[in-house]
Structures are given as C-alpha cells and as structure tokens.
Tab-separated table of N, CA, C and O in Angstrom:
chain	number	residue	atom	x	y	z
A	26	UNK	N	-27.041	-18.157	-19.667
A	26	UNK	CA	-25.858	-18.833	-20.113
A	26	UNK	C	-24.669	-18.482	-19.232
A	26	UNK	O	-23.836	-19.325	-18.932
A	27	UNK	N	-24.587	-17.246	-18.793
A	27	UNK	CA	-23.469	-16.843	-17.937
A	27	UNK	C	-23.510	-17.562	-16.601
A	27	UNK	O	-22.468	-17.887	-16.049
A	28	UNK	N	-24.734	-17.806	-16.076
A	28	UNK	CA	-24.832	-18.505	-14.786
A	28	UNK	C	-24.348	-19.939	-14.915
A	28	UNK	O	-23.659	-20.452	-14.033
A	29	UNK	N	-24.682	-20.600	-16.023
A	29	UNK	CA	-24.246	-21.992	-16.178
A	29	UNK	C	-22.729	-22.062	-16.345
A	29	UNK	O	-22.096	-22.979	-15.830
A	30	UNK	N	-22.153	-21.118	-17.062
A	30	UNK	CA	-20.696	-21.098	-17.212
A	30	UNK	C	-20.034	-20.830	-15.867
A	30	UNK	O	-19.030	-21.458	-15.516
A	31	UNK	N	-20.611	-19.914	-15.098
A	31	UNK	CA	-20.064	-19.620	-13.769
A	31	UNK	C	-20.157	-20.850	-12.868
A	31	UNK	O	-19.213	-21.185	-12.159
A	32	UNK	N	-21.304	-21.536	-12.901
A	32	UNK	CA	-21.445	-22.742	-12.073
A	32	UNK	C	-20.482	-23.829	-12.516
A	32	UNK	O	-19.928	-24.555	-11.686
A	33	UNK	N	-20.262	-23.956	-13.824
A	33	UNK	CA	-19.313	-24.949	-14.311
A	33	UNK	C	-17.910	-24.632	-13.831
A	33	UNK	O	-17.191	-25.505	-13.331
A	34	UNK	N	-17.488	-23.388	-13.965
A	34	UNK	CA	-16.152	-22.998	-13.502
A	34	UNK	C	-16.029	-23.142	-11.993
A	34	UNK	O	-14.977	-23.555	-11.485
A	35	UNK	N	-17.100	-22.834	-11.268
A	35	UNK	CA	-17.078	-23.006	-9.815
A	35	UNK	C	-16.938	-24.487	-9.455
A	35	UNK	O	-16.154	-24.852	-8.569
A	36	UNK	N	-17.665	-25.349	-10.151
A	36	UNK	CA	-17.552	-26.785	-9.894
A	36	UNK	C	-16.169	-27.319	-10.208
A	36	UNK	O	-15.603	-28.105	-9.443
A	37	UNK	N	-15.595	-26.889	-11.333
A	37	UNK	CA	-14.240	-27.321	-11.681
A	37	UNK	C	-13.249	-26.825	-10.642
A	37	UNK	O	-12.344	-27.561	-10.224
A	38	UNK	N	-13.406	-25.590	-10.185
A	38	UNK	CA	-12.514	-25.054	-9.158
A	38	UNK	C	-12.618	-25.825	-7.860
A	38	UNK	O	-11.603	-26.119	-7.207
A	39	UNK	N	-13.841	-26.185	-7.466
A	39	UNK	CA	-14.013	-26.967	-6.237
A	39	UNK	C	-13.382	-28.356	-6.365
A	39	UNK	O	-12.774	-28.852	-5.409
A	40	UNK	N	-13.512	-28.962	-7.528
A	40	UNK	CA	-12.883	-30.270	-7.741
A	40	UNK	C	-11.366	-30.152	-7.672
A	40	UNK	O	-10.689	-30.970	-7.041
A	41	UNK	N	-10.814	-29.114	-8.290
A	41	UNK	CA	-9.351	-28.917	-8.258
A	41	UNK	C	-8.881	-28.707	-6.829
A	41	UNK	O	-7.894	-29.315	-6.387
A	42	UNK	N	-9.577	-27.852	-6.081
A	42	UNK	CA	-9.186	-27.636	-4.679
A	42	UNK	C	-9.320	-28.915	-3.866
A	42	UNK	O	-8.481	-29.216	-3.025
A	43	UNK	N	-10.371	-29.679	-4.105
A	43	UNK	CA	-10.540	-30.939	-3.386
A	43	UNK	C	-9.415	-31.908	-3.665
A	43	UNK	O	-8.895	-32.562	-2.755
A	44	UNK	N	-8.994	-32.008	-4.934
A	44	UNK	CA	-7.884	-32.904	-5.281
A	44	UNK	C	-6.597	-32.432	-4.625
A	44	UNK	O	-5.823	-33.239	-4.095
A	45	UNK	N	-6.362	-31.120	-4.624
A	45	UNK	CA	-5.143	-30.589	-4.007
A	45	UNK	C	-5.127	-30.887	-2.515
A	45	UNK	O	-4.143	-31.404	-1.974
A	46	UNK	N	-6.224	-30.580	-1.824
A	46	UNK	CA	-6.255	-30.791	-0.372
A	46	UNK	C	-6.225	-32.277	-0.022
A	46	UNK	O	-5.597	-32.675	0.953
A	47	UNK	N	-6.896	-33.114	-0.826
A	47	UNK	CA	-6.873	-34.549	-0.558
A	47	UNK	C	-5.470	-35.117	-0.745
A	47	UNK	O	-5.003	-35.915	0.064
A	48	UNK	N	-4.769	-34.700	-1.796
A	48	UNK	CA	-3.414	-35.208	-2.010
A	48	UNK	C	-2.475	-34.740	-0.912
A	48	UNK	O	-1.607	-35.492	-0.475
A	49	UNK	N	-2.653	-33.513	-0.431
A	49	UNK	CA	-1.820	-33.039	0.683
A	49	UNK	C	-2.136	-33.818	1.952
A	49	UNK	O	-1.231	-34.181	2.711
A	50	UNK	N	-3.411	-34.104	2.205
A	50	UNK	CA	-3.783	-34.837	3.407
A	50	UNK	C	-3.266	-36.270	3.360
A	50	UNK	O	-2.841	-36.824	4.380
A	51	UNK	N	-3.284	-36.884	2.181
A	51	UNK	CA	-2.780	-38.246	2.071
A	51	UNK	C	-1.263	-38.296	2.147
A	51	UNK	O	-0.696	-39.294	2.588
A	52	UNK	N	-0.574	-37.232	1.725
A	52	UNK	CA	0.883	-37.217	1.750
A	52	UNK	C	1.427	-36.874	3.135
A	52	UNK	O	2.556	-37.223	3.457
A	53	UNK	N	0.619	-36.222	3.969
A	53	UNK	CA	1.083	-35.809	5.291
A	53	UNK	C	0.881	-36.952	6.284
A	53	UNK	O	-0.176	-37.569	6.307
A	54	UNK	N	1.881	-37.259	7.116
A	54	UNK	CA	1.683	-38.336	8.098
A	54	UNK	C	0.699	-37.907	9.178
A	54	UNK	O	0.476	-36.727	9.427
A	55	UNK	N	0.113	-38.902	9.833
A	55	UNK	CA	-0.841	-38.613	10.907
A	55	UNK	C	-0.092	-38.026	12.101
A	55	UNK	O	1.000	-38.477	12.446
A	56	UNK	N	-0.670	-37.026	12.741
A	56	UNK	CA	-0.017	-36.441	13.910
A	56	UNK	C	-0.227	-37.310	15.140
A	56	UNK	O	0.644	-37.413	15.986
A	57	UNK	N	-1.382	-37.944	15.248
A	57	UNK	CA	-1.659	-38.836	16.376
A	57	UNK	C	-2.239	-40.132	15.837
A	57	UNK	O	-3.124	-40.109	14.988
A	58	UNK	N	-1.746	-41.276	16.305
A	58	UNK	CA	-2.340	-42.526	15.829
A	58	UNK	C	-3.757	-42.683	16.370
A	58	UNK	O	-4.133	-42.104	17.378
A	59	UNK	N	-4.547	-43.478	15.670
A	59	UNK	CA	-5.939	-43.646	16.079
A	59	UNK	C	-6.055	-44.421	17.393
A	59	UNK	O	-6.968	-44.197	18.163
A	60	UNK	N	-5.135	-45.325	17.664
A	60	UNK	CA	-5.107	-46.031	18.944
A	60	UNK	C	-3.650	-46.408	19.251
A	60	UNK	O	-2.834	-46.563	18.349
A	61	UNK	N	-3.361	-46.580	20.518
A	61	UNK	CA	-1.992	-46.853	20.936
A	61	UNK	C	-1.720	-48.346	20.802
A	61	UNK	O	-2.477	-49.182	21.298
A	62	UNK	N	-0.627	-48.682	20.119
A	62	UNK	CA	-0.242	-50.075	19.953
A	62	UNK	C	0.675	-50.497	21.100
A	62	UNK	O	1.448	-49.682	21.615
A	63	UNK	N	0.616	-51.759	21.506
A	63	UNK	CA	1.537	-52.210	22.555
A	63	UNK	C	2.966	-52.243	22.009
A	63	UNK	O	3.180	-52.402	20.809
A	64	UNK	N	3.951	-52.094	22.902
A	64	UNK	CA	5.338	-52.111	22.417
A	64	UNK	C	5.719	-53.495	21.888
A	64	UNK	O	5.236	-54.524	22.367
A	65	UNK	N	6.573	-53.505	20.893
A	65	UNK	CA	7.004	-54.764	20.298
A	65	UNK	C	8.075	-55.421	21.167
A	65	UNK	O	8.861	-54.732	21.827
A	66	UNK	N	8.122	-56.760	21.176
A	66	UNK	CA	9.182	-57.411	21.946
A	66	UNK	C	10.541	-57.193	21.286
A	66	UNK	O	10.631	-56.949	20.087
A	67	UNK	N	11.602	-57.308	22.098
A	67	UNK	CA	12.947	-57.103	21.569
A	67	UNK	C	13.317	-58.243	20.637
A	67	UNK	O	12.922	-59.392	20.844
A	68	UNK	N	14.071	-57.933	19.611
A	68	UNK	CA	14.523	-58.947	18.668
A	68	UNK	C	15.690	-59.734	19.253
A	68	UNK	O	16.500	-59.181	20.010
A	69	UNK	N	15.811	-61.005	18.913
A	69	UNK	CA	16.951	-61.773	19.429
A	69	UNK	C	18.251	-61.314	18.775
A	69	UNK	O	18.255	-60.825	17.644
A	70	UNK	N	19.358	-61.496	19.487
A	70	UNK	CA	20.662	-61.111	18.954
A	70	UNK	C	21.067	-62.086	17.859
A	70	UNK	O	20.872	-63.297	17.974
A	71	UNK	N	21.615	-61.569	16.781
A	71	UNK	CA	22.071	-62.398	15.676
A	71	UNK	C	23.569	-62.614	15.786
A	71	UNK	O	24.299	-61.779	16.336
A	72	UNK	N	24.027	-63.723	15.215
A	72	UNK	CA	25.470	-63.989	15.194
A	72	UNK	C	26.131	-63.003	14.241
A	72	UNK	O	25.541	-62.620	13.223
A	73	UNK	N	27.350	-62.580	14.532
A	73	UNK	CA	28.017	-61.629	13.621
A	73	UNK	C	28.286	-62.286	12.262
A	73	UNK	O	28.542	-63.478	12.165
A	74	UNK	N	28.187	-61.489	11.235
A	74	UNK	CA	28.403	-61.991	9.882
A	74	UNK	C	29.893	-62.130	9.597
A	74	UNK	O	30.717	-61.345	10.094
A	75	UNK	N	30.226	-63.111	8.777
A	75	UNK	CA	31.625	-63.261	8.377
A	75	UNK	C	31.946	-62.212	7.314
A	75	UNK	O	31.055	-61.680	6.648
A	76	UNK	N	33.236	-61.969	7.135
A	76	UNK	CA	33.656	-60.959	6.164
A	76	UNK	C	33.366	-61.460	4.746
A	76	UNK	O	33.550	-62.639	4.429
A	77	UNK	N	32.909	-60.578	3.921
A	77	UNK	CA	32.600	-60.939	2.539
A	77	UNK	C	33.870	-60.938	1.700
A	77	UNK	O	34.787	-60.147	1.953
A	78	UNK	N	33.940	-61.804	0.677
A	78	UNK	CA	35.128	-61.778	-0.186
A	78	UNK	C	35.125	-60.503	-1.024
A	78	UNK	O	34.065	-59.915	-1.282
A	79	UNK	N	36.302	-60.065	-1.451
A	79	UNK	CA	36.326	-58.834	-2.263
A	79	UNK	C	35.651	-59.066	-3.621
A	79	UNK	O	35.645	-60.178	-4.158
A	80	UNK	N	35.059	-58.026	-4.144
A	80	UNK	CA	34.375	-58.112	-5.430
A	80	UNK	C	35.393	-58.128	-6.564
A	80	UNK	O	36.438	-57.464	-6.477
A	81	UNK	N	35.090	-58.858	-7.641
A	81	UNK	CA	36.009	-58.834	-8.781
A	81	UNK	C	35.931	-57.480	-9.486
A	81	UNK	O	34.919	-56.782	-9.401
A	82	UNK	N	36.993	-57.101	-10.179
A	82	UNK	CA	36.939	-55.796	-10.878
A	82	UNK	C	35.902	-55.836	-11.997
A	82	UNK	O	35.681	-56.866	-12.648
A	83	UNK	N	35.269	-54.719	-12.206
A	83	UNK	CA	34.240	-54.621	-13.240
A	83	UNK	C	34.883	-54.462	-14.611
A	83	UNK	O	35.947	-53.843	-14.737
A	84	UNK	N	34.223	-55.001	-15.644
A	84	UNK	CA	34.772	-54.790	-16.994
A	84	UNK	C	34.585	-53.325	-17.395
A	84	UNK	O	33.730	-52.616	-16.863
A	85	UNK	N	35.388	-52.849	-18.344
A	85	UNK	CA	35.232	-51.435	-18.758
A	85	UNK	C	33.880	-51.218	-19.434
A	85	UNK	O	33.305	-52.124	-20.048
A	86	UNK	N	33.373	-50.003	-19.306
A	86	UNK	CA	32.088	-49.653	-19.917
A	86	UNK	C	32.224	-49.550	-21.426
A	86	UNK	O	33.274	-49.140	-21.928
A	87	UNK	N	31.175	-49.915	-22.159
A	87	UNK	CA	31.235	-49.729	-23.616
A	87	UNK	C	31.181	-48.236	-23.935
A	87	UNK	O	30.742	-47.416	-23.127
A	88	UNK	N	31.636	-47.861	-25.113
A	88	UNK	CA	31.586	-46.430	-25.460
A	88	UNK	C	30.136	-45.959	-25.562
A	88	UNK	O	29.245	-46.729	-25.932
A	89	UNK	N	29.868	-44.703	-25.237
A	89	UNK	CA	28.483	-44.211	-25.313
A	89	UNK	C	28.007	-44.171	-26.760
A	89	UNK	O	28.812	-44.019	-27.685
A	90	UNK	N	26.691	-44.291	-26.967
A	90	UNK	CA	26.184	-44.243	-28.346
A	90	UNK	C	26.339	-42.847	-28.927
A	90	UNK	O	26.432	-41.848	-28.207
A	91	UNK	N	26.379	-42.810	-30.230
A	91	UNK	CA	26.512	-41.524	-30.915
A	91	UNK	C	25.250	-40.698	-30.700
A	91	UNK	O	24.144	-41.235	-30.666
A	92	UNK	N	25.386	-39.369	-30.539
A	92	UNK	CA	24.188	-38.539	-30.347
A	92	UNK	C	23.342	-38.504	-31.621
A	92	UNK	O	23.838	-38.677	-32.728
A	93	UNK	N	22.036	-38.279	-31.412
A	93	UNK	CA	21.115	-38.205	-32.533
A	93	UNK	C	21.322	-36.913	-33.306
A	93	UNK	O	21.846	-35.927	-32.791
A	94	UNK	N	20.871	-36.929	-34.560
A	94	UNK	CA	20.987	-35.721	-35.382
A	94	UNK	C	20.065	-34.622	-34.870
A	94	UNK	O	20.420	-33.451	-34.858
A	95	UNK	N	18.841	-34.998	-34.443
A	95	UNK	CA	17.871	-34.028	-33.922
A	95	UNK	C	17.691	-34.362	-32.436
A	95	UNK	O	16.964	-35.291	-32.096
A	96	UNK	N	18.327	-33.632	-31.525
A	96	UNK	CA	18.355	-34.081	-30.131
A	96	UNK	C	17.048	-33.975	-29.373
A	96	UNK	O	16.795	-34.780	-28.499
A	97	UNK	N	16.171	-33.005	-29.685
A	97	UNK	CA	15.007	-32.778	-28.831
A	97	UNK	C	13.707	-33.271	-29.461
A	97	UNK	O	12.640	-32.822	-29.094
A	98	UNK	N	13.775	-34.190	-30.379
A	98	UNK	CA	12.562	-34.693	-31.011
A	98	UNK	C	12.229	-36.092	-30.503
A	98	UNK	O	12.047	-37.024	-31.261
A	99	UNK	N	12.207	-36.280	-29.215
A	99	UNK	CA	11.835	-37.577	-28.686
A	99	UNK	C	10.372	-37.540	-28.277
A	99	UNK	O	9.793	-36.499	-28.037
A	100	UNK	N	9.759	-38.718	-28.170
A	100	UNK	CA	8.322	-38.792	-27.964
A	100	UNK	C	7.890	-38.900	-26.524
A	100	UNK	O	6.745	-39.211	-26.273
A	101	UNK	N	8.747	-38.693	-25.567
A	101	UNK	CA	8.326	-38.793	-24.167
A	101	UNK	C	8.879	-37.606	-23.390
A	101	UNK	O	9.910	-37.051	-23.727
A	102	UNK	N	8.164	-37.262	-22.352
A	102	UNK	CA	8.638	-36.216	-21.466
A	102	UNK	C	8.089	-34.826	-21.735
A	102	UNK	O	8.087	-33.995	-20.847
A	103	UNK	N	7.616	-34.548	-22.930
A	103	UNK	CA	7.154	-33.194	-23.217
A	103	UNK	C	5.661	-33.043	-22.967
A	103	UNK	O	5.196	-31.998	-22.563
A	104	UNK	N	4.891	-34.080	-23.231
A	104	UNK	CA	3.459	-34.027	-22.948
A	104	UNK	C	2.994	-35.442	-22.635
A	104	UNK	O	3.645	-36.416	-22.976
A	105	UNK	N	1.850	-35.525	-22.004
A	105	UNK	CA	1.295	-36.811	-21.617
A	105	UNK	C	0.129	-37.139	-22.546
A	105	UNK	O	-0.866	-36.406	-22.565
A	106	UNK	N	0.207	-38.208	-23.321
A	106	UNK	CA	-0.906	-38.547	-24.226
A	106	UNK	C	-2.244	-38.731	-23.523
A	106	UNK	O	-3.265	-38.272	-24.046
A	107	UNK	N	-2.315	-39.359	-22.309
A	107	UNK	CA	-3.633	-39.433	-21.659
A	107	UNK	C	-4.197	-38.063	-21.317
A	107	UNK	O	-5.394	-37.825	-21.468
A	108	UNK	N	-3.340	-37.132	-20.883
A	108	UNK	CA	-3.836	-35.790	-20.564
A	108	UNK	C	-4.296	-35.062	-21.821
A	108	UNK	O	-5.293	-34.330	-21.796
A	109	UNK	N	-3.594	-35.254	-22.920
A	109	UNK	CA	-4.017	-34.632	-24.176
A	109	UNK	C	-5.368	-35.210	-24.604
A	109	UNK	O	-6.256	-34.473	-25.042
A	110	UNK	N	-5.549	-36.521	-24.455
A	110	UNK	CA	-6.823	-37.144	-24.808
A	110	UNK	C	-7.955	-36.616	-23.931
A	110	UNK	O	-9.039	-36.278	-24.426
A	111	UNK	N	-7.709	-36.509	-22.629
A	111	UNK	CA	-8.732	-35.963	-21.728
A	111	UNK	C	-9.052	-34.520	-22.107
A	111	UNK	O	-10.215	-34.114	-22.143
A	112	UNK	N	-8.019	-33.746	-22.415
A	112	UNK	CA	-8.247	-32.358	-22.827
A	112	UNK	C	-9.072	-32.262	-24.090
A	112	UNK	O	-9.964	-31.408	-24.204
A	113	UNK	N	-8.802	-33.130	-25.059
A	113	UNK	CA	-9.582	-33.120	-26.295
A	113	UNK	C	-11.034	-33.524	-26.053
A	113	UNK	O	-11.947	-32.955	-26.656
A	114	UNK	N	-11.251	-34.487	-25.167
A	114	UNK	CA	-12.622	-34.897	-24.841
A	114	UNK	C	-13.364	-33.750	-24.179
A	114	UNK	O	-14.514	-33.445	-24.528
A	115	UNK	N	-12.717	-33.071	-23.226
A	115	UNK	CA	-13.350	-31.935	-22.554
A	115	UNK	C	-13.636	-30.826	-23.558
A	115	UNK	O	-14.714	-30.204	-23.533
A	116	UNK	N	-12.685	-30.564	-24.455
A	116	UNK	CA	-12.901	-29.540	-25.472
A	116	UNK	C	-14.087	-29.897	-26.365
A	116	UNK	O	-14.909	-29.026	-26.700
A	117	UNK	N	-14.211	-31.168	-26.747
A	117	UNK	CA	-15.331	-31.580	-27.596
A	117	UNK	C	-16.659	-31.409	-26.861
A	117	UNK	O	-17.643	-30.950	-27.448
A	118	UNK	N	-16.682	-31.762	-25.567
A	118	UNK	CA	-17.919	-31.614	-24.793
A	118	UNK	C	-18.292	-30.148	-24.669
A	118	UNK	O	-19.449	-29.763	-24.876
A	119	UNK	N	-17.319	-29.299	-24.346
A	119	UNK	CA	-17.593	-27.861	-24.209
A	119	UNK	C	-18.039	-27.284	-25.543
A	119	UNK	O	-18.985	-26.495	-25.611
A	120	UNK	N	-17.380	-27.669	-26.622
A	120	UNK	CA	-17.732	-27.159	-27.945
A	120	UNK	C	-19.158	-27.568	-28.314
A	120	UNK	O	-19.936	-26.780	-28.828
A	121	UNK	N	-19.504	-28.824	-28.012
A	121	UNK	CA	-20.850	-29.309	-28.343
A	121	UNK	C	-21.908	-28.588	-27.512
A	121	UNK	O	-22.955	-28.199	-28.017
A	122	UNK	N	-21.634	-28.422	-26.213
A	122	UNK	CA	-22.604	-27.709	-25.360
A	122	UNK	C	-22.729	-26.262	-25.783
A	122	UNK	O	-23.807	-25.687	-25.763
A	123	UNK	N	-21.594	-25.656	-26.180
A	123	UNK	CA	-21.642	-24.259	-26.606
A	123	UNK	C	-22.484	-24.113	-27.866
A	123	UNK	O	-23.278	-23.179	-27.995
A	124	UNK	N	-22.356	-25.086	-28.785
A	124	UNK	CA	-23.183	-25.057	-29.993
A	124	UNK	C	-24.641	-25.265	-29.692
A	124	UNK	O	-25.522	-24.650	-30.287
A	125	UNK	N	-24.929	-26.151	-28.724
A	125	UNK	CA	-26.324	-26.409	-28.337
A	125	UNK	C	-26.933	-25.186	-27.653
A	125	UNK	O	-28.096	-24.858	-27.876
A	126	UNK	N	-26.119	-24.511	-26.823
A	126	UNK	CA	-26.630	-23.304	-26.136
A	126	UNK	C	-26.878	-22.187	-27.150
A	126	UNK	O	-27.848	-21.449	-27.048
A	127	UNK	N	-25.976	-22.051	-28.140
A	127	UNK	CA	-26.155	-20.996	-29.131
A	127	UNK	C	-27.374	-21.291	-30.017
A	127	UNK	O	-28.078	-20.368	-30.444
A	128	UNK	N	-27.640	-22.556	-30.301
A	128	UNK	CA	-28.776	-22.909	-31.148
A	128	UNK	C	-30.100	-22.711	-30.416
A	128	UNK	O	-31.126	-22.414	-31.040
A	129	UNK	N	-30.099	-22.852	-29.083
A	129	UNK	CA	-31.339	-22.709	-28.337
A	129	UNK	C	-31.739	-21.253	-28.120
A	129	UNK	O	-32.881	-20.971	-27.819
A	130	UNK	N	-30.793	-20.345	-28.268
A	130	UNK	CA	-31.127	-18.913	-28.031
A	130	UNK	C	-31.733	-18.251	-29.222
A	130	UNK	O	-31.730	-18.512	-30.311
C-alpha cells in the first residue's frame, strides 16, 4: 500500500512540475525564430489628420451606493467553485480507493 501511495504522489508531483514548466515555456517568448522572414515593405505615408473638436463636459457622477451591512460576505473571489468540485471528486476517489485497499487487507 505504501508503494502505491508513493507512486501516486510521485505521479501527481510530475504532473504539477510538467504544468509549471509548460506554462513557463508557453509564457516565455522564443529566443530564435524557426525561420527568417523577409523584411516587410515600407508603409505609404498617410495624410495628416485634422484637429478633433473638443469633447463636451461629462455629466457629474451619481453618488456611490450605500455600503452593505456585511462587507465580506460576497460569493466571488474567495474560492473557485470548479476547483472545489474537482477537489471533492478527488477526495471521493481517494476515500473510495482507501476503503477498497483497507477491505482487501
């Protein structure tokens, strides 16, 4: 049982490292392009733009809404429902396998 738990943790660790390195590789620009592109032709000169008319003054802002009675009880930003669902699914799978392993011994 200890070997299977070790292999599971090793597999999860390898997946986490793979995701980290893949995201870093995708976020980093290429140091050398795969092939050299020919230079682009020069763009034609455009006529100068005329001056824009001044903008009209903006109306005053409405007053801000009154603050809530309980300020930190909002439903977004503190946790992600998809991540909680994935965590619960993983917990159920681990719990079920743990029960199956204990029953087989």
